Coordinates of C-alpha atoms in Angstrom, one line a residue:
M13 CA 92.4 53.3 153.6
S14 CA 92.2 55.7 150.7
R15 CA 92.4 53.8 147.4
F16 CA 93.8 55.3 144.3
E17 CA 93.0 53.1 141.3
I18 CA 95.3 53.1 138.2
K19 CA 93.7 52.3 134.8
M20 CA 95.4 51.1 131.6
P21 CA 96.2 54.4 129.8
K22 CA 95.4 55.1 126.2
L23 CA 98.6 54.9 124.3
G24 CA 97.7 56.5 121.0
E25 CA 94.8 57.2 118.7
S26 CA 92.6 54.2 117.8
I27 CA 94.4 52.1 120.4
T28 CA 91.9 50.1 122.5
E29 CA 94.2 47.8 124.6
G30 CA 97.8 47.4 125.8
T31 CA 100.0 44.5 126.8
I32 CA 101.7 44.6 130.2
I33 CA 105.3 43.7 129.5
S34 CA 106.7 43.9 133.0
W35 CA 105.8 45.1 136.5
S36 CA 108.4 47.3 138.3
V37 CA 106.6 47.0 141.7
Q38 CA 105.1 44.3 143.9
V39 CA 102.2 44.2 146.3
G40 CA 103.4 45.8 149.5
D41 CA 106.0 48.1 147.9
I42 CA 106.1 51.7 149.0
I43 CA 106.2 54.0 145.9
K44 CA 106.8 57.7 145.3
E45 CA 105.1 59.9 142.8
D46 CA 106.6 59.3 139.3
D47 CA 108.0 55.9 140.2
V48 CA 107.6 53.5 137.3
L49 CA 104.7 51.1 138.0
F50 CA 104.8 48.9 134.8
E51 CA 105.8 48.9 131.2
V52 CA 103.1 48.6 128.5
N53 CA 103.5 47.8 124.8
T54 CA 101.1 48.8 122.1
A55 CA 101.7 48.5 118.3
K56 CA 105.5 48.4 119.0
V57 CA 105.5 51.5 121.2
S58 CA 106.8 50.7 124.7
A59 CA 106.1 53.1 127.5
E60 CA 106.9 53.1 131.2
I61 CA 103.8 54.1 133.2
P62 CA 104.6 56.3 136.2
S63 CA 102.6 56.5 139.4
P64 CA 100.7 59.8 139.8
V65 CA 100.7 59.4 143.6
E66 CA 102.9 58.1 146.4
G67 CA 101.7 55.3 148.7
K68 CA 101.6 51.6 149.1
V69 CA 100.8 49.1 146.4
V70 CA 97.9 47.0 147.8
E71 CA 96.7 45.2 144.7
I72 CA 98.0 44.2 141.3
L73 CA 95.1 43.0 139.2
F74 CA 96.9 41.7 136.0
K75 CA 100.0 39.7 135.4
E76 CA 102.9 40.2 133.0
G77 CA 101.8 39.3 129.4
D78 CA 98.2 40.1 130.0
T79 CA 96.5 42.3 127.3
V80 CA 94.2 44.8 129.0
A81 CA 91.5 47.1 127.6
V82 CA 92.1 50.8 127.9
G83 CA 90.4 52.1 131.0
T84 CA 90.6 48.9 133.0
V85 CA 91.9 49.1 136.5
V86 CA 95.3 47.4 136.7
A87 CA 96.5 48.3 140.2
I88 CA 95.4 49.9 143.5
V89 CA 97.5 52.1 145.6
D90 CA 96.8 53.0 149.2
I91 CA 97.7 56.7 149.6
G92 CA 96.6 56.9 153.3
G93 CA 94.1 59.3 154.9
E94 CA 91.3 58.5 157.2
N95 CA 89.1 61.6 157.3
S96 CA 86.8 63.3 154.8
E97 CA 89.4 66.0 154.1
D98 CA 91.8 63.4 152.9
E99 CA 89.1 61.8 150.8
D100 CA 88.3 65.1 149.2
S101 CA 91.9 65.6 148.3
V102 CA 92.1 62.0 146.9
E103 CA 89.0 62.7 144.7
A104 CA 90.6 65.9 143.4
L105 CA 93.8 64.1 142.6
Q106 CA 92.0 61.3 140.8
S107 CA 90.0 63.8 138.8
S108 CA 93.2 65.6 137.6
A109 CA 94.9 62.4 136.8
T110 CA 92.2 61.5 134.3
D111 CA 93.6 64.0 131.8
E112 CA 96.9 62.1 131.8
S113 CA 95.1 58.8 130.9
V114 CA 95.2 57.5 134.4
A115 CA 91.5 57.1 135.1
V116 CA 89.6 56.3 138.3
V117 CA 86.5 54.2 139.1
S118 CA 84.5 54.1 142.3
K119 CA 85.5 51.9 145.1
A120 CA 82.3 50.0 144.9
A121 CA 82.8 49.3 141.2
S122 CA 86.3 48.1 141.8
E123 CA 85.3 45.7 144.4
E124 CA 82.7 44.0 142.2
T125 CA 83.7 40.7 140.7
P126 CA 83.3 40.8 136.9
Q127 CA 80.1 39.0 135.9
V128 CA 79.5 36.9 132.8
K129 CA 76.7 38.6 131.0
A130 CA 75.1 37.0 127.9
V131 CA 73.2 39.4 125.7
K132 CA 70.4 38.0 123.5
S133 CA 70.0 40.7 120.9
E134 CA 72.8 41.7 118.5
E135 CA 71.5 45.3 118.7
E136 CA 72.3 45.3 122.4
R137 CA 75.8 44.0 121.9
W138 CA 79.0 45.5 120.5
Y139 CA 81.8 43.4 119.0
S140 CA 85.4 44.5 118.5
P141 CA 86.9 44.1 115.0
V142 CA 89.3 41.3 116.3
V143 CA 86.3 39.3 117.7
L144 CA 84.4 39.6 114.5
Q145 CA 87.5 38.6 112.5
L146 CA 88.1 35.5 114.7
A147 CA 84.4 34.6 114.4
R148 CA 84.4 34.9 110.6
E149 CA 87.6 32.7 110.4
A150 CA 86.0 30.1 112.5
G151 CA 82.8 30.1 110.6
I152 CA 80.7 31.4 113.5
Q153 CA 77.5 33.0 112.4
P154 CA 76.0 36.1 114.1
K155 CA 73.3 34.1 115.8
E156 CA 75.8 31.8 117.3
L157 CA 78.1 34.7 118.3
D158 CA 75.2 36.2 120.2
T159 CA 75.0 33.1 122.4
I160 CA 78.7 33.3 123.6
P161 CA 78.9 34.5 127.2
G162 CA 81.2 37.6 127.6
T163 CA 83.4 38.5 130.5
G164 CA 84.3 41.9 129.1
Y165 CA 82.9 45.3 129.9
Q166 CA 79.1 45.2 130.1
G167 CA 79.1 41.6 129.1
R168 CA 81.0 42.1 125.9
V169 CA 82.8 39.2 124.3
S170 CA 86.6 39.6 124.6
K171 CA 89.3 38.1 122.4
K172 CA 90.0 35.6 125.1
D173 CA 86.3 34.6 125.2
I174 CA 86.0 34.0 121.5
K175 CA 89.3 32.1 121.4
S176 CA 88.3 29.9 124.3
Y177 CA 84.9 29.2 122.6
I178 CA 86.6 28.3 119.3
V179 CA 89.0 25.9 121.0
R180 CA 86.1 24.2 122.9
K181 CA 84.0 24.0 119.8
Q182 CA 86.7 22.4 117.6
S183 CA 87.6 19.9 120.4
G184 CA 84.0 18.8 120.5
G185 CA 83.1 20.5 123.8
I186 CA 80.3 22.5 122.2
M187 CA 77.6 20.6 120.2
I188 CA 77.3 22.9 117.2
A189 CA 77.8 22.0 113.6
K190 CA 81.3 22.8 112.5
P191 CA 81.8 24.9 109.3
T192 CA 82.8 23.1 106.1
A193 CA 86.5 22.8 105.9
T194 CA 89.1 20.4 104.5
P195 CA 90.4 17.8 106.9
E196 CA 93.8 19.5 107.0
V197 CA 92.3 22.8 108.1
Q198 CA 90.2 21.2 110.8
R199 CA 93.3 19.7 112.4
I200 CA 94.8 23.2 112.8
T201 CA 93.6 24.7 116.1
P202 CA 93.9 28.3 117.2
A203 CA 96.3 27.4 120.1
S204 CA 99.3 29.7 120.3
G205 CA 102.8 28.6 119.3
T206 CA 104.3 26.9 116.3
F207 CA 103.2 23.5 115.0
S208 CA 102.9 21.5 111.8
A209 CA 100.1 19.8 110.0
E210 CA 100.5 17.7 106.8
G211 CA 103.8 19.4 105.8
V212 CA 102.5 22.9 106.7
E213 CA 104.3 24.8 109.4
V214 CA 101.9 27.2 111.2
K215 CA 103.1 30.1 113.2
E216 CA 100.9 32.4 115.2
M217 CA 101.3 36.1 114.4
D218 CA 103.2 38.1 117.0
R219 CA 101.3 40.7 118.9
V220 CA 102.4 43.6 116.7
R221 CA 101.4 41.8 113.5
K222 CA 98.0 41.0 115.1
V223 CA 97.5 44.7 115.8
I224 CA 98.4 45.7 112.3
A225 CA 96.2 43.0 110.8
D226 CA 93.2 44.1 112.8
H227 CA 93.8 47.7 112.0
M228 CA 94.1 47.0 108.2
V229 CA 90.9 44.9 108.2
M230 CA 89.0 47.5 110.2
S231 CA 90.1 50.3 107.7
K232 CA 88.9 48.4 104.7
H233 CA 85.6 47.7 106.4
T234 CA 85.3 51.4 107.5
S235 CA 86.3 53.3 104.4
P236 CA 85.4 52.8 100.7
H237 CA 88.9 53.1 99.2
V238 CA 89.6 54.9 95.9
T239 CA 93.2 55.2 94.6
N240 CA 94.5 57.8 92.1
V241 CA 98.0 57.6 90.5
V242 CA 100.1 60.3 88.8
E243 CA 103.5 60.3 87.3
V244 CA 105.8 63.1 88.6
D245 CA 108.9 64.5 86.9
V246 CA 111.3 65.1 89.9
T247 CA 114.4 65.9 87.8
K248 CA 114.7 69.4 89.5
L249 CA 114.3 67.9 92.9
V250 CA 117.0 65.2 92.2
K251 CA 119.5 67.7 90.9
W252 CA 118.8 70.0 93.9
R253 CA 119.4 67.1 96.4
D254 CA 122.6 66.0 94.6
K255 CA 123.9 69.6 94.8
N256 CA 123.1 70.2 98.5
K257 CA 123.2 66.8 100.3
D258 CA 126.9 67.1 101.4
A259 CA 126.6 70.6 102.8
F260 CA 123.3 69.7 104.4
F261 CA 124.8 66.8 106.2
R262 CA 127.7 68.9 107.5
R263 CA 125.3 71.6 108.7
E264 CA 122.4 69.6 110.1
G265 CA 124.1 66.3 110.9
V266 CA 121.4 64.2 109.1
K267 CA 121.2 62.8 105.6
L268 CA 119.1 64.8 103.1
T269 CA 116.5 62.4 101.6
Y270 CA 113.6 63.1 99.4
M271 CA 111.1 62.6 102.2
P272 CA 111.4 66.2 103.7
A273 CA 110.5 67.7 100.3
I274 CA 107.6 65.3 99.8
T275 CA 106.4 66.0 103.3
E276 CA 106.6 69.8 102.7
A277 CA 104.6 69.3 99.5
V278 CA 101.9 67.3 101.4
A279 CA 101.7 69.9 104.2
K280 CA 101.2 72.7 101.6
A281 CA 98.5 70.6 99.9
L282 CA 96.7 69.9 103.2
A283 CA 96.7 73.7 103.9
A284 CA 95.3 74.3 100.4
Y285 CA 92.7 71.5 100.7
P286 CA 91.6 71.3 104.3
Q287 CA 88.8 68.9 103.4
V288 CA 91.5 66.2 103.2
N289 CA 92.8 67.0 106.7
V290 CA 89.7 65.5 108.4
S291 CA 88.3 62.5 110.1
V292 CA 84.8 61.1 110.1
E293 CA 82.5 60.3 113.1
G294 CA 79.1 58.9 111.9
Y295 CA 77.8 61.5 109.6
N296 CA 80.0 64.3 111.0
I297 CA 83.2 65.5 109.4
L298 CA 85.9 66.7 111.9
F299 CA 88.1 69.3 110.4
K300 CA 91.6 69.2 112.1
K301 CA 93.2 72.5 113.1
H302 CA 96.7 71.0 113.0
I303 CA 98.5 69.4 110.1
N304 CA 100.3 66.4 111.6
V305 CA 101.9 64.1 109.0
G306 CA 102.6 60.5 109.9
I307 CA 105.4 58.8 108.0
A308 CA 105.5 55.0 107.9
V309 CA 108.7 53.4 109.0
S310 CA 109.7 49.8 108.3
L311 CA 111.2 48.2 111.4
N312 CA 113.9 45.5 111.6
D313 CA 111.4 42.8 112.4
G314 CA 109.4 43.6 109.3
N315 CA 106.6 45.4 111.1
L316 CA 105.5 49.0 110.5
I317 CA 105.0 52.0 112.7
V318 CA 103.8 55.5 111.8
P319 CA 105.5 58.2 113.9
V320 CA 104.0 61.7 113.5
V321 CA 105.6 65.0 112.5
R322 CA 103.4 67.5 114.3
D323 CA 102.5 70.9 112.8
A324 CA 104.4 69.9 109.6
D325 CA 103.2 73.0 107.9
R326 CA 105.1 75.2 110.4
L327 CA 108.5 73.6 109.8
N328 CA 110.9 74.6 107.1
L329 CA 112.7 71.9 105.1
N330 CA 115.6 71.7 107.6
G331 CA 113.2 71.2 110.5
L332 CA 111.3 68.5 108.6
A333 CA 114.5 66.6 107.7
V334 CA 115.7 66.6 111.4
A335 CA 112.2 65.7 112.7
I336 CA 111.8 62.8 110.2
D337 CA 115.3 61.4 110.9
S338 CA 114.9 61.6 114.6
L339 CA 111.5 59.8 114.6
A340 CA 112.8 57.1 112.3
L341 CA 115.8 56.4 114.6
K342 CA 113.5 56.3 117.7
A343 CA 111.2 53.9 115.9
R344 CA 114.0 51.5 114.9
D345 CA 115.4 51.7 118.4
N346 CA 112.0 51.0 119.9
K347 CA 112.1 54.3 121.8
L348 CA 109.0 56.0 120.5
M349 CA 106.6 57.4 123.1
P350 CA 102.8 57.5 122.8
D351 CA 102.9 61.1 121.8
D352 CA 105.2 60.3 118.9
I353 CA 102.5 58.1 117.2
S354 CA 99.3 59.9 118.1
G355 CA 97.3 62.7 116.6
G356 CA 98.2 62.1 112.9
T357 CA 95.9 63.7 110.3
F358 CA 97.5 62.3 107.1
T359 CA 100.1 59.5 106.4
I360 CA 102.9 59.0 103.8
T361 CA 104.2 55.6 103.0
N362 CA 107.3 55.1 100.8
F363 CA 107.1 52.1 98.5
G364 CA 110.2 53.4 96.7
T365 CA 112.3 52.1 99.6
F366 CA 111.7 48.6 98.2
K367 CA 112.1 49.6 94.6
S368 CA 108.4 49.4 94.0
L369 CA 107.0 51.7 91.3
F370 CA 103.7 52.4 93.2
G371 CA 101.1 50.8 95.4
T372 CA 97.6 51.2 96.6
P373 CA 98.0 52.0 100.4
I374 CA 95.4 51.3 103.0
I375 CA 94.1 54.4 104.9
N376 CA 95.5 54.8 108.4
Q377 CA 92.2 55.2 110.4
P378 CA 90.7 57.6 111.5
Q379 CA 92.4 59.6 108.7
V380 CA 90.8 59.8 105.3
A381 CA 93.8 59.7 102.9
I382 CA 97.3 58.3 102.5
L383 CA 100.0 59.0 100.0
G384 CA 102.1 56.3 98.5
V385 CA 105.6 57.3 97.2
G386 CA 107.1 55.2 94.4
Y387 CA 110.7 54.5 93.3
I388 CA 112.5 57.3 91.4
E389 CA 114.0 56.0 88.1
K390 CA 115.4 57.5 84.9
K391 CA 113.1 57.4 81.9
P392 CA 113.1 58.8 78.4
A393 CA 110.5 61.5 78.1
V394 CA 109.2 63.9 75.5
I395 CA 110.1 67.5 76.5
E396 CA 108.5 70.5 74.8
T397 CA 111.0 73.2 73.9
P398 CA 110.8 76.5 71.8
E399 CA 112.6 74.5 69.0
G400 CA 110.1 71.7 69.2
D401 CA 109.7 68.4 71.0
V402 CA 112.8 66.5 72.1
I403 CA 113.4 63.2 73.9
A404 CA 115.4 63.6 77.1
I405 CA 116.4 61.5 80.1
R406 CA 114.3 62.5 83.1
H407 CA 113.9 61.4 86.7
K408 CA 110.3 60.1 87.2
M409 CA 108.3 58.6 90.0
Y410 CA 104.7 57.6 90.7
L411 CA 102.6 59.0 93.5
S412 CA 99.4 57.2 94.6
L413 CA 96.7 58.6 96.8
S414 CA 94.2 56.4 98.5
Y415 CA 91.2 58.2 99.9
D416 CA 87.9 57.7 101.8
H417 CA 85.2 58.1 99.2
R418 CA 82.7 58.9 102.0
V419 CA 84.1 62.4 102.2
V420 CA 86.7 62.8 99.5
D421 CA 85.3 62.7 95.9
G422 CA 87.3 62.2 92.8
S423 CA 87.6 65.9 92.1
L424 CA 89.0 66.7 95.5
G425 CA 91.3 63.7 95.5
G426 CA 92.6 64.4 92.0
N427 CA 93.2 68.1 92.7
F428 CA 94.9 67.4 96.0
L429 CA 97.3 64.9 94.3
Y430 CA 97.9 67.2 91.3
F431 CA 98.9 70.0 93.8
I432 CA 101.6 67.7 95.2
K433 CA 102.8 66.8 91.7
E434 CA 103.0 70.4 90.6
Y435 CA 104.9 71.4 93.8
L436 CA 107.5 68.7 93.3
E437 CA 107.9 69.2 89.5
N438 CA 108.5 73.0 90.1
W439 CA 111.0 72.5 92.9
K440 CA 113.3 75.5 93.1
E441 CA 116.9 74.4 92.7

C-alpha cells in the first residue's frame, strides 16, 4: 500500500492552527484528485481543502471540531502501487504537494504513537502565546509550567494540555498551592459553555475571538508600540467625492468611499518610505518587495478580519475601490479564501465608521505599522489668505499611526504620517 499523508495546511500568515469544521469523506471512500476532503476554519476564513491525489481514504486522524496545529497529519490516502517505481512517483508527488501547504511525513513517523514528553529546562521548551496566557491567568509560575507533561510536537504543552491541567488543579486533583483569588473567582472554572456565579454570567469566547485575543496579546508582547496623531484637512477630498460619487457608481457599480483615496495615499507613502514596509525576524529586517495593504473589516458578529489588497501601489483609484468593496463583501459573506488574508505588509483600520475621532491601533503582526482613520467632521478653522487670516468651516479628521519602535523611530514614523496628511490635504478635485 502506498500511503499519501495529508497535513493541516497553513491558512495565512502567522496562523499556527486550524479547526476542522466538517469532513466530506469517510474511511473507505474512493476519492478523485481535487475532491474536497474537509473544511477548515481559521480566524473566520473558511476553506475547503481538496485532495491532491486520487485513491482510498484509509485513516482519518481527527474528528470534526478538533483544532489541529499546522503541519499535523490529519488523514491518510492509499493511492495504490506495489513496486519501487510507484513509490518513486508517490515521493515526487508528495514533494510537489508541499508547496501547496499539503505536507508529507515519513511512514515510520506517521505510525508512531505520540509520546508524552516532559522537558525539565525552560530553555529546552517552547510555549505558544495562548499557553503562556492561560498559565498567567491561572497563576501558574514558570517552574510549575515546566513540570506539565506535553503531548504536542516534541513534547510541547498544547492548549488542551494546559486547560486539562488547570481543571485538575482547581478541582484538587493536583496538590499545588492555588494562586490568591477571591472566593467568587475560584468558583469559576475554565470549562467551556455558559454558566453563572454569584450573579455573574460567564461566557467562553468563541473560537474567532480567542484567535483575535491571542494575536493582540502577542503583538503587544512583541512590539514596543508608539502612536503618532495628526489632524488632516480633507475638505478637497470631501468635495471631490460629493462631485463624483454618483457617476462613479454608475460606471464602476460600487459606492465611492474615502477608503480608496486613503489606501492610495498609504501606498504612495510606503513606496516613499520602504523602511515601513518591512517585518522583523530577530535582529534582521525583512524589506518587502510588494506593497500589500490590509484593510480591517468589521463583521456582523462583532469580530474583525483583515483582507489584503495586493500590490496596492499598482492599482489606480478605480481599481482600489473595486478591490476594497469586493473583499469587504466576501468578508461579510464568510467567503474569503486564505490568499485573501495573507501576505499583508501594512494595515488600515477605520475608527471613523463608529464615529470615533481617533484610536491607538495595535500592530497586525508581523507588520511594523498600522494606520487608524478617524471620523470626518466639520470644524471652524483659521485659514491663511492673501487678505489675512479668516475663520472658515472645514472638513477635518485625525489619522493615528502605531508603529514598532524596534525598527521605526519617531522621525521615520512622523515623516511617513505627514506624507499621508499632505497627500490627502492636496487632493486634486
